Short mmCIF file of C-alpha atoms in Angstrom, two decimals:
data_model
loop_
_atom_site.label_atom_id
_atom_site.label_comp_id
_atom_site.label_asym_id
_atom_site.label_seq_id
_atom_site.Cartn_x
_atom_site.Cartn_y
_atom_site.Cartn_z
CA MET A 155 -47.14 8.57 45.49
CA LYS A 156 -47.06 5.91 48.23
CA ARG A 157 -43.60 4.48 48.57
CA VAL A 158 -43.17 0.95 49.82
CA THR A 159 -39.91 -0.86 50.44
CA VAL A 160 -40.01 -4.63 50.04
CA ILE A 161 -37.31 -6.52 51.90
CA ASN A 162 -35.54 -9.12 49.80
CA TYR A 163 -33.60 -11.64 51.84
CA GLY A 164 -33.49 -14.26 49.13
CA LEU A 165 -36.40 -16.47 50.04
CA SER A 166 -39.44 -15.48 48.12
CA ASN A 167 -41.43 -14.71 45.05
CA LEU A 168 -41.21 -10.93 45.13
CA LEU A 169 -42.80 -10.37 41.75
CA SER A 170 -46.34 -11.00 42.96
CA VAL A 171 -46.00 -8.67 45.94
CA ARG A 172 -44.54 -6.00 43.69
CA HIS A 173 -47.29 -6.30 41.07
CA ALA A 174 -50.02 -6.30 43.69
CA LEU A 175 -48.68 -3.11 45.34
CA GLU A 176 -48.12 -1.44 41.98
CA HIS A 177 -51.69 -2.37 41.09
CA PHE A 178 -52.70 0.39 43.52
CA GLY A 179 -50.16 2.90 42.30
CA ALA A 180 -47.48 2.34 44.91
CA GLU A 181 -43.86 2.98 44.05
CA VAL A 182 -42.08 -0.22 45.04
CA ARG A 183 -38.43 -0.51 45.90
CA ILE A 184 -36.97 -3.95 46.47
CA THR A 185 -33.91 -3.92 48.67
CA ASN A 186 -31.59 -5.95 50.83
CA THR A 187 -29.60 -3.11 52.42
CA PRO A 188 -29.85 -1.68 55.96
CA ALA A 189 -29.68 1.89 54.60
CA ASP A 190 -32.74 1.40 52.39
CA VAL A 191 -34.67 -0.22 55.22
CA LEU A 192 -33.80 2.69 57.53
CA ALA A 193 -34.91 5.19 54.88
CA ALA A 194 -38.22 3.43 54.19
CA ARG A 195 -41.61 5.00 54.89
CA ALA A 196 -43.35 1.64 54.76
CA LEU A 197 -41.94 -1.86 54.81
CA VAL A 198 -43.14 -5.21 53.51
CA LEU A 199 -41.47 -8.38 54.73
CA PRO A 200 -42.58 -11.23 52.47
CA GLY A 201 -41.33 -14.77 52.70
CA VAL A 202 -41.70 -18.44 52.14
CA GLY A 203 -39.57 -21.24 53.47
CA ALA A 204 -38.22 -22.09 56.90
CA PHE A 205 -38.13 -19.69 59.86
CA ARG A 206 -34.47 -20.32 60.68
CA ASP A 207 -33.39 -19.65 57.08
CA GLY A 208 -35.46 -16.47 56.97
CA MET A 209 -33.96 -15.08 60.18
CA ASP A 210 -30.46 -16.16 59.06
CA GLY A 211 -31.04 -14.24 55.83
CA LEU A 212 -32.07 -11.09 57.70
CA ARG A 213 -29.14 -11.40 60.11
CA ARG A 214 -26.58 -11.99 57.37
CA LEU A 215 -27.74 -8.83 55.62
CA GLY A 216 -27.69 -6.84 58.85
CA LEU A 217 -31.42 -6.13 58.60
CA VAL A 218 -32.68 -7.27 62.00
CA GLU A 219 -31.85 -4.08 63.90
CA PRO A 220 -32.94 -1.70 61.09
CA ILE A 221 -36.33 -3.44 60.92
CA ARG A 222 -36.71 -3.26 64.72
CA GLN A 223 -35.74 0.41 64.74
CA GLN A 224 -38.24 1.25 62.03
CA ALA A 225 -41.01 -0.67 63.80
CA ALA A 226 -40.21 1.15 67.05
CA ALA A 227 -40.44 4.46 65.18
CA GLY A 228 -43.94 3.56 64.00
CA VAL A 229 -43.09 2.94 60.35
CA PRO A 230 -45.84 0.69 58.94
CA LEU A 231 -44.56 -2.87 58.51
CA LEU A 232 -46.45 -5.70 56.83
CA GLY A 233 -45.16 -9.26 57.24
CA ILE A 234 -46.57 -11.92 54.95
CA CYS A 235 -46.61 -15.67 55.69
CA LEU A 236 -43.08 -16.45 56.95
CA GLY A 237 -42.64 -12.66 57.17
CA MET A 238 -45.57 -12.59 59.59
CA GLN A 239 -44.18 -15.44 61.66
CA MET A 240 -40.81 -13.70 61.95
CA LEU A 241 -42.54 -10.73 63.63
CA PHE A 242 -43.03 -12.91 66.71
CA ASP A 243 -40.60 -13.71 69.55
CA GLU A 244 -39.69 -17.23 68.52
CA SER A 245 -40.53 -20.29 66.45
CA GLU A 246 -40.38 -24.02 67.15
CA GLU A 247 -39.59 -24.85 63.51
CA PHE A 248 -36.43 -27.08 63.42
CA GLY A 249 -35.59 -26.24 67.08
CA LEU A 250 -36.33 -23.00 68.91
CA HIS A 251 -35.25 -19.90 66.99
CA ALA A 252 -35.58 -16.23 67.92
CA GLY A 253 -37.65 -13.95 65.70
CA LEU A 254 -37.83 -10.17 65.42
CA GLY A 255 -39.75 -9.88 68.70
CA LEU A 256 -42.15 -7.20 67.46
CA ILE A 257 -45.32 -9.05 68.48
CA PRO A 258 -45.24 -11.16 71.67
CA GLY A 259 -45.90 -14.82 70.98
CA ARG A 260 -44.55 -18.06 69.58
CA VAL A 261 -44.83 -19.90 66.27
CA VAL A 262 -45.73 -23.58 66.64
CA ARG A 263 -46.41 -26.57 64.38
CA ILE A 264 -50.00 -27.05 63.21
CA PRO A 265 -51.42 -30.08 65.09
CA GLU A 266 -51.39 -33.36 63.13
CA SER A 267 -55.01 -34.10 64.01
CA ASP A 268 -58.23 -32.10 64.26
CA THR A 269 -60.38 -31.58 67.35
CA ASP A 270 -62.16 -34.87 66.64
CA GLY A 271 -58.80 -36.64 66.76
CA VAL A 272 -58.86 -37.31 63.01
CA PRO A 273 -55.51 -36.85 61.22
CA GLN A 274 -55.41 -33.64 59.22
CA ARG A 275 -53.24 -32.40 56.36
CA VAL A 276 -50.09 -30.44 57.14
CA PRO A 277 -49.21 -28.12 55.42
CA HIS A 278 -52.57 -26.41 55.68
CA ILE A 279 -53.23 -25.31 52.11
CA SER A 280 -56.60 -23.69 51.67
CA TRP A 281 -58.68 -20.65 50.86
CA ALA A 282 -59.94 -20.03 54.38
CA PRO A 283 -62.28 -17.36 55.79
CA LEU A 284 -61.15 -14.37 57.86
CA TRP A 285 -63.07 -13.66 61.05
CA PRO A 286 -62.52 -10.62 63.29
CA ALA A 287 -60.54 -11.57 66.42
CA GLY A 288 -59.21 -9.95 69.59
CA GLY A 289 -62.67 -8.77 70.61
CA ARG A 290 -63.41 -7.02 67.32
CA ALA A 291 -66.86 -7.14 65.74
CA ASP A 292 -65.50 -6.24 62.31
CA PHE A 293 -62.35 -4.99 60.58
CA ALA A 294 -63.24 -1.27 60.54
CA GLY A 295 -60.29 1.02 61.12
CA THR A 296 -57.70 -1.63 60.20
CA ALA A 297 -55.88 -2.58 57.00
CA LEU A 298 -58.53 -5.29 56.65
CA ALA A 299 -61.34 -2.73 56.51
CA GLY A 300 -62.15 -3.79 52.94
CA VAL A 301 -62.80 -7.37 54.01
CA THR A 302 -66.28 -8.58 54.85
CA PRO A 303 -65.96 -11.13 57.68
CA GLY A 304 -66.04 -14.62 56.17
CA GLN A 305 -64.29 -13.70 52.93
CA GLU A 306 -61.52 -16.14 52.04
CA CYS A 307 -57.78 -15.78 51.54
CA TYR A 308 -55.06 -18.21 50.47
CA PHE A 309 -53.12 -19.98 53.24
CA ILE A 310 -50.14 -22.27 52.80
CA HIS A 311 -48.28 -23.05 56.03
CA SER A 312 -47.14 -25.82 58.36
CA TYR A 313 -46.61 -23.57 61.39
CA GLU A 314 -48.97 -21.09 63.01
CA ALA A 315 -48.45 -18.04 65.21
CA ARG A 316 -49.85 -17.99 68.74
CA PRO A 317 -49.92 -14.35 69.93
CA ARG A 318 -49.43 -14.12 73.70
CA GLN A 319 -52.43 -11.84 74.09
CA ASP A 320 -55.75 -11.93 72.29
CA ALA A 321 -55.44 -8.18 71.72
CA PHE A 322 -52.75 -8.87 69.09
CA ARG A 323 -55.10 -11.09 67.06
CA LEU A 324 -56.65 -9.11 64.24
CA ALA A 325 -58.20 -12.00 62.31
CA ASP A 326 -58.62 -15.70 62.88
CA THR A 327 -59.45 -18.53 60.56
CA ARG A 328 -60.31 -22.09 61.50
CA TYR A 329 -58.56 -25.32 60.64
CA GLY A 330 -59.49 -28.72 62.00
CA GLY A 331 -61.97 -27.16 64.43
CA ARG A 332 -59.39 -24.81 65.97
CA ALA A 333 -58.89 -21.06 65.70
CA VAL A 334 -55.72 -20.21 63.77
CA CYS A 335 -54.22 -16.71 63.83
CA ALA A 336 -54.74 -15.33 60.31
CA ALA A 337 -53.59 -11.78 60.97
CA ALA A 338 -51.83 -10.18 63.92
CA GLN A 339 -51.28 -6.54 64.71
CA ARG A 340 -49.43 -4.50 67.28
CA GLY A 341 -49.41 -0.79 66.61
CA SER A 342 -48.05 -0.18 63.11
CA VAL A 343 -46.78 -3.76 62.79
CA LEU A 344 -49.14 -6.04 60.87
CA GLY A 345 -48.71 -9.65 59.83
CA THR A 346 -50.84 -11.90 57.66
CA GLN A 347 -50.41 -15.67 57.71
CA PHE A 348 -52.21 -15.84 54.35
CA HIS A 349 -50.83 -14.38 51.12
CA PRO A 350 -52.78 -11.20 50.27
CA GLU A 351 -50.88 -10.99 46.97
CA LYS A 352 -52.26 -14.44 46.07
CA SER A 353 -55.78 -14.03 47.41
CA GLY A 354 -57.55 -12.49 44.43
CA PRO A 355 -59.72 -9.38 44.91
CA VAL A 356 -60.01 -9.90 48.70
CA GLY A 357 -56.23 -9.96 49.11
CA LEU A 358 -55.82 -6.94 46.87
CA ALA A 359 -58.33 -5.05 49.03
CA ILE A 360 -56.10 -5.79 52.04
CA LEU A 361 -52.99 -4.47 50.31
CA GLU A 362 -54.99 -1.41 49.28
CA GLY A 363 -56.03 -1.03 52.93
CA PHE A 364 -52.38 -1.21 54.00
CA LEU A 365 -51.44 1.46 51.45
CA LYS A 366 -54.36 3.69 52.47
CA GLN A 367 -53.01 3.85 56.00
CA LEU A 368 -49.69 5.28 54.82
CA MET B 148 -65.35 -31.38 59.65
CA PRO B 149 -67.01 -30.35 56.37
CA LYS B 150 -64.82 -31.11 53.39
CA LYS B 151 -63.44 -28.12 51.52
CA ILE B 152 -61.55 -28.40 48.26
CA ARG B 153 -59.55 -26.18 45.96
CA LEU B 154 -60.43 -26.01 42.29
CA ILE B 155 -57.40 -25.76 40.04
CA ALA B 156 -57.15 -25.10 36.30
CA ARG B 157 -54.47 -27.17 34.64
CA LEU B 158 -52.85 -25.55 31.62
CA ASP B 159 -50.63 -27.83 29.56
CA VAL B 160 -48.35 -25.79 27.35
CA LYS B 161 -46.37 -26.72 24.27
CA ASP B 162 -44.44 -24.12 22.28
CA ALA B 163 -46.32 -21.21 23.91
CA ASN B 164 -49.71 -22.74 23.10
CA LEU B 165 -52.27 -24.17 25.45
CA VAL B 166 -52.79 -27.78 24.37
CA LYS B 167 -55.07 -30.62 25.37
CA GLY B 168 -55.04 -34.28 24.49
CA ILE B 169 -56.66 -37.50 25.58
CA GLN B 170 -54.60 -39.79 27.82
CA LEU B 171 -51.77 -37.37 27.04
CA GLU B 172 -51.90 -38.19 23.31
CA GLY B 173 -53.31 -36.43 20.24
CA LEU B 174 -52.66 -32.86 21.37
CA ARG B 175 -54.87 -30.06 20.10
CA LYS B 176 -53.75 -26.45 20.13
CA LEU B 177 -56.25 -24.26 21.95
CA GLY B 178 -54.61 -20.83 21.99
CA ASP B 179 -52.80 -18.34 24.19
CA PRO B 180 -52.38 -19.80 27.70
CA ASN B 181 -52.44 -16.34 29.28
CA ALA B 182 -55.87 -15.61 27.86
CA PHE B 183 -57.21 -18.82 29.41
CA ALA B 184 -55.44 -18.10 32.73
CA ARG B 185 -56.92 -14.63 32.88
CA ARG B 186 -60.42 -15.92 32.08
CA TYR B 187 -60.28 -18.58 34.79
CA TYR B 188 -58.96 -16.04 37.31
CA GLU B 189 -61.85 -13.72 36.58
CA GLN B 190 -64.28 -16.63 36.89
CA GLY B 191 -62.88 -17.43 40.34
CA ILE B 192 -60.50 -20.36 39.91
CA ASP B 193 -58.53 -21.03 43.11
CA GLU B 194 -55.15 -21.82 41.62
CA LEU B 195 -53.36 -22.26 38.29
CA LEU B 196 -51.16 -25.15 37.28
CA TYR B 197 -48.90 -24.69 34.26
CA ILE B 198 -47.12 -27.71 32.83
CA ASP B 199 -44.62 -27.47 30.00
CA ILE B 200 -45.42 -30.88 28.59
CA VAL B 201 -42.45 -31.28 26.27
CA ALA B 202 -39.89 -29.71 28.58
CA SER B 203 -38.58 -32.90 30.12
CA LEU B 204 -37.78 -34.22 26.65
CA TYR B 205 -35.68 -31.15 25.88
CA ASN B 206 -34.42 -30.67 29.45
CA ARG B 207 -35.71 -27.16 29.79
CA ASN B 208 -38.81 -25.35 30.90
CA ASN B 209 -40.10 -22.70 28.53
CA LEU B 210 -42.75 -21.23 30.74
CA SER B 211 -40.79 -18.26 32.14
CA ASP B 212 -42.35 -15.65 29.86
CA ILE B 213 -45.85 -17.05 30.20
CA VAL B 214 -45.62 -17.17 33.99
CA ARG B 215 -44.18 -13.68 34.21
CA LYS B 216 -46.99 -12.31 32.08
CA THR B 217 -49.61 -14.20 34.07
CA VAL B 218 -48.58 -12.83 37.46
CA ASP B 219 -48.84 -9.28 36.09
CA GLU B 220 -52.59 -9.45 36.49
CA VAL B 221 -53.50 -12.77 38.07
CA PHE B 222 -53.32 -12.74 41.88
CA ILE B 223 -53.75 -16.37 42.87
CA PRO B 224 -51.24 -19.18 43.44
CA VAL B 225 -49.39 -20.43 40.39
CA CYS B 226 -47.71 -23.83 40.30
CA VAL B 227 -45.32 -24.63 37.45
CA GLY B 228 -43.98 -27.96 36.24
CA GLY B 229 -42.19 -29.56 33.35
CA GLY B 230 -38.47 -30.05 32.85
CA LEU B 231 -37.31 -28.65 36.21
CA ARG B 232 -34.17 -30.57 37.13
CA SER B 233 -32.27 -28.62 39.74
CA VAL B 234 -32.52 -26.16 42.61
CA GLU B 235 -31.31 -23.50 40.15
CA ASP B 236 -34.13 -24.32 37.69
CA VAL B 237 -36.60 -23.97 40.54
CA ARG B 238 -35.08 -20.71 41.76
CA HIS B 239 -35.39 -19.28 38.26
CA ILE B 240 -39.06 -20.15 37.78
CA LEU B 241 -39.91 -18.87 41.28
CA SER B 242 -38.21 -15.58 40.42
CA MET B 243 -40.52 -15.39 37.38
CA GLY B 244 -43.52 -15.43 39.70
CA ALA B 245 -44.28 -19.10 40.35
CA ASP B 246 -45.23 -19.99 43.92
CA LYS B 247 -44.69 -23.73 43.76
CA VAL B 248 -43.10 -26.24 41.44
CA ALA B 249 -44.40 -29.64 40.34
CA ILE B 250 -41.62 -32.12 39.67
CA ASN B 251 -42.03 -35.59 38.18
CA THR B 252 -39.31 -36.82 35.81
CA ALA B 253 -36.32 -35.32 37.62
CA ALA B 254 -37.57 -36.61 40.98
CA ILE B 255 -37.91 -40.13 39.63
CA LYS B 256 -34.43 -40.00 38.15
CA ARG B 257 -32.91 -38.44 41.28
CA PRO B 258 -35.20 -38.50 44.36
CA ALA B 259 -32.71 -36.41 46.38
CA LEU B 260 -33.89 -33.42 44.33
CA ILE B 261 -37.13 -33.46 46.36
CA THR B 262 -35.16 -32.87 49.56
CA GLU B 263 -32.93 -30.25 47.96
CA VAL B 264 -35.89 -28.21 46.73
CA ALA B 265 -37.77 -28.57 50.02
CA GLU B 266 -34.71 -27.44 51.99
CA ALA B 267 -34.02 -24.50 49.71
CA PHE B 268 -37.56 -23.13 49.37
CA GLY B 269 -39.69 -24.94 51.94
CA SER B 270 -41.70 -28.11 51.50
CA GLN B 271 -44.84 -26.07 50.66
CA CYS B 272 -43.04 -25.16 47.44
CA MET B 273 -42.18 -28.74 46.46
CA VAL B 274 -45.09 -30.52 44.78
CA LEU B 275 -44.37 -34.09 43.77
CA SER B 276 -46.12 -34.73 40.47
CA ILE B 277 -47.14 -38.33 39.85
CA GLN B 278 -48.58 -39.69 36.61
CA ALA B 279 -50.36 -42.88 37.60
CA LYS B 280 -51.31 -45.68 35.24
CA ARG B 281 -53.16 -48.79 36.33
CA SER B 282 -50.90 -51.81 36.42
CA ARG B 283 -51.85 -54.59 34.01
CA THR B 284 -49.89 -57.16 35.94
CA ARG B 285 -50.86 -56.21 39.50
CA PRO B 286 -54.58 -55.41 39.81
CA GLY B 287 -55.44 -52.67 42.30
CA SER B 288 -52.10 -50.96 41.92
CA TRP B 289 -50.69 -48.17 39.79
CA GLU B 290 -47.32 -47.46 38.31
CA ALA B 291 -45.67 -44.01 38.16
CA TYR B 292 -44.92 -42.75 34.64
CA TYR B 293 -42.72 -39.89 33.53
CA ASP B 294 -41.70 -37.96 30.40
CA ASN B 295 -45.36 -37.00 30.09
CA GLY B 296 -46.68 -40.52 30.30
CA ARG B 297 -44.21 -42.03 27.86
CA ALA B 298 -41.86 -43.82 30.20
CA HIS B 299 -42.60 -46.09 33.14
CA SER B 300 -40.53 -45.99 36.27
CA GLY B 301 -41.38 -49.31 37.84
CA TYR B 302 -42.37 -47.37 41.01
CA ASP B 303 -45.60 -48.27 42.76
CA VAL B 304 -47.58 -45.01 42.97
CA VAL B 305 -48.64 -45.33 46.62
CA GLU B 306 -45.12 -46.23 47.76
CA TRP B 307 -43.61 -43.44 45.68
CA ALA B 308 -46.05 -40.89 47.13
CA LYS B 309 -45.12 -41.97 50.68
CA ARG B 310 -41.43 -41.81 49.90
CA GLY B 311 -41.82 -38.40 48.27
CA VAL B 312 -43.43 -37.02 51.43
CA GLU B 313 -40.66 -38.52 53.57
CA LEU B 314 -38.13 -36.81 51.31
CA GLY B 315 -39.84 -33.43 51.79
CA ALA B 316 -42.69 -33.01 49.30
CA GLY B 317 -45.36 -30.74 50.83
CA GLU B 318 -48.05 -31.60 48.34
CA ILE B 319 -48.80 -34.33 45.79
CA LEU B 320 -50.14 -33.73 42.30
CA LEU B 321 -51.73 -37.03 41.34
CA MET B 322 -52.87 -37.50 37.77
CA SER B 323 -54.57 -40.54 36.33
CA VAL B 324 -53.17 -41.15 32.85
CA ASP B 325 -55.94 -43.69 32.17
CA ASN B 326 -58.75 -41.19 32.77
CA GLU B 327 -57.00 -38.07 31.49
CA GLY B 328 -58.90 -36.05 28.88
CA LEU B 329 -61.86 -38.44 28.74
CA GLN B 330 -64.13 -36.27 30.95
CA ARG B 331 -65.85 -39.40 32.26
CA GLY B 332 -64.94 -39.16 35.92
CA MET B 333 -61.82 -39.67 37.99
CA ASP B 334 -60.03 -42.79 39.19
CA LEU B 335 -61.55 -42.81 42.67
CA GLU B 336 -59.69 -45.92 43.83
CA LEU B 337 -56.41 -44.22 42.99
CA ILE B 338 -57.45 -41.11 44.91
CA GLU B 339 -58.48 -43.19 47.93
CA ALA B 340 -55.27 -45.19 47.92
CA VAL B 341 -52.93 -42.19 47.76
CA THR B 342 -54.82 -39.79 50.05
CA ALA B 343 -55.03 -42.48 52.74
CA ALA B 344 -51.29 -43.12 52.50
CA VAL B 345 -49.95 -39.58 52.99
CA ASN B 346 -50.67 -36.67 55.36
CA VAL B 347 -49.96 -33.83 52.93
CA PRO B 348 -52.59 -32.29 50.62
CA VAL B 349 -53.22 -34.19 47.38
CA ILE B 350 -54.27 -32.44 44.16
CA CYS B 351 -56.08 -34.95 41.98
CA GLY B 352 -56.50 -34.71 38.23
CA GLY B 353 -57.53 -36.67 35.19
CA GLY B 354 -61.08 -37.24 34.04
CA VAL B 355 -63.16 -34.34 35.38
CA GLY B 356 -66.22 -33.86 33.15
CA CYS B 357 -68.63 -32.19 35.57
CA GLY B 358 -69.04 -30.93 39.13
CA GLU B 359 -70.32 -34.29 40.32
CA ASP B 360 -66.96 -35.87 39.42
CA ILE B 361 -65.28 -33.35 41.75
CA VAL B 362 -67.74 -34.10 44.57
CA GLU B 363 -66.89 -37.80 44.23
CA ALA B 364 -63.17 -37.04 44.23
CA ALA B 365 -63.57 -34.96 47.41
CA ALA B 366 -65.45 -37.84 49.07
CA ALA B 367 -62.61 -40.17 48.03
CA GLY B 368 -60.15 -37.87 49.82
CA ALA B 369 -58.96 -35.30 47.27
CA ASP B 370 -57.90 -31.97 48.82
CA ALA B 371 -57.86 -30.19 45.48
CA VAL B 372 -59.00 -31.10 41.99
CA ALA B 373 -57.31 -30.07 38.76
CA CYS B 374 -59.52 -29.63 35.69
CA ALA B 375 -58.56 -29.02 32.11
CA ALA B 376 -60.80 -30.16 29.21
CA VAL B 377 -64.07 -29.35 31.00
CA LEU B 378 -62.94 -25.72 31.29
CA HIS B 379 -60.88 -25.37 28.12
CA TYR B 380 -63.76 -26.49 25.89
CA ASN B 381 -66.17 -24.22 27.74
CA LYS B 382 -68.30 -27.14 28.78
CA GLU B 383 -68.67 -25.48 32.18
CA THR B 384 -67.44 -22.23 33.70
CA VAL B 385 -65.58 -22.14 37.00
CA ALA B 386 -68.68 -20.64 38.64
CA GLU B 387 -70.91 -23.44 37.31
CA LEU B 388 -68.51 -26.10 38.54
CA LYS B 389 -68.36 -24.47 41.97
CA GLU B 390 -72.14 -24.27 42.15
CA ASP B 391 -72.38 -28.00 41.44
CA ILE B 392 -69.64 -28.76 43.98
CA ARG B 393 -71.58 -26.88 46.68
CA THR B 394 -74.83 -28.57 45.69
CA GLY B 395 -72.99 -31.85 46.24
CA GLY B 396 -72.26 -30.83 49.84
CA VAL B 397 -68.57 -29.97 49.42
CA GLU B 398 -67.25 -26.52 50.34
CA VAL B 399 -65.25 -24.45 47.90
CA ARG B 400 -64.10 -20.82 47.95
CA ALA B 401 -66.88 -18.36 47.17
CA VAL B 402 -66.40 -16.37 43.99
#
């Protein structure tokens, strides 16, 4: 039985993540305690809402250091949407705020206009394709192995992560003519800007891929 | 940039039944909403929109059980509306598995609710729902209705949409009451007016009878289109609609 611990810091719809993981036979524990996080064999950090509120939630619960320790020990960690953004060093949302610092880079606002200078919608809400990034030709050997390049996932975000090095980009999508980081990875730490639990069969294949690596 | 849209199934619910009317009147019972939701998911719909259409009259939303059952096996975004009046109401329906909430009546009565919900859960969660009816007195303008089309607010739709975005709405759900249920095409002038006035995505609904209607709505500026009757009565499947949308030169998620 694959055991997955989902971190609940009060900001998200946990039911969908739980159902999606259970869909593949995982045993899911939802927790907000440092002890449970430290005992976890695999962690999922979901999240919607503002960066500052998310980090405040983790700090208030004393979860920042336990998450960092687990990541340093190589425990698989999947951050989703805001959970992905919090993996980075910092975010510009409502002033500059420090993140978990597990993947080097910064989270910035999506530009208000596309590369033609035409105003574009923010938040970016779309089913958008995943393309291999960071010099990859495909997703083989990663949690995204079940994804054929070009398959679409559900994005809903006003800010985007900019990894400091291309090597941390696992998948990109495009919005307004620009590359947007769709998934980032550094060692056992993985983040998806899209919601795999809301991306139909393609998203489920990604969660299955994450579980397979455990 | 090529235009890409989202295709959304709108499920109006009354007393645990999926219902459909014309211009929001003369409701017909169509069956178990979960069965329809599941069918549309399997056919490749991009998103579900549940509205409890009598909730605002009774001041409560009865969709908790339906939503909870839906997200057991349906892994796409679910937006829920109808009778949500407070941050606590929103928190509850999100905990049942909803990803976003659509708020109309309570936002008209107390616009500060838009800001409260956006601050508590993020603006991407706060969808301002607008029921637009053409003004008889001022041609070329629309008035926002509430209580499922029964009551008029006196708000100009375009101004209300702009204000809603300023207050924190991350998305607009724009429905034409005039065209609703007729399946004879959408109010394209309405779509143009609202999508040009705001910089957040706009879901447009009311009047879809075929894929061509959706192509026209996309050209008018719609970012997403909500369909009901055309799907509920099996006039077209999701896949057929998407095929026609692509033929019309508009991108949509592959099934």
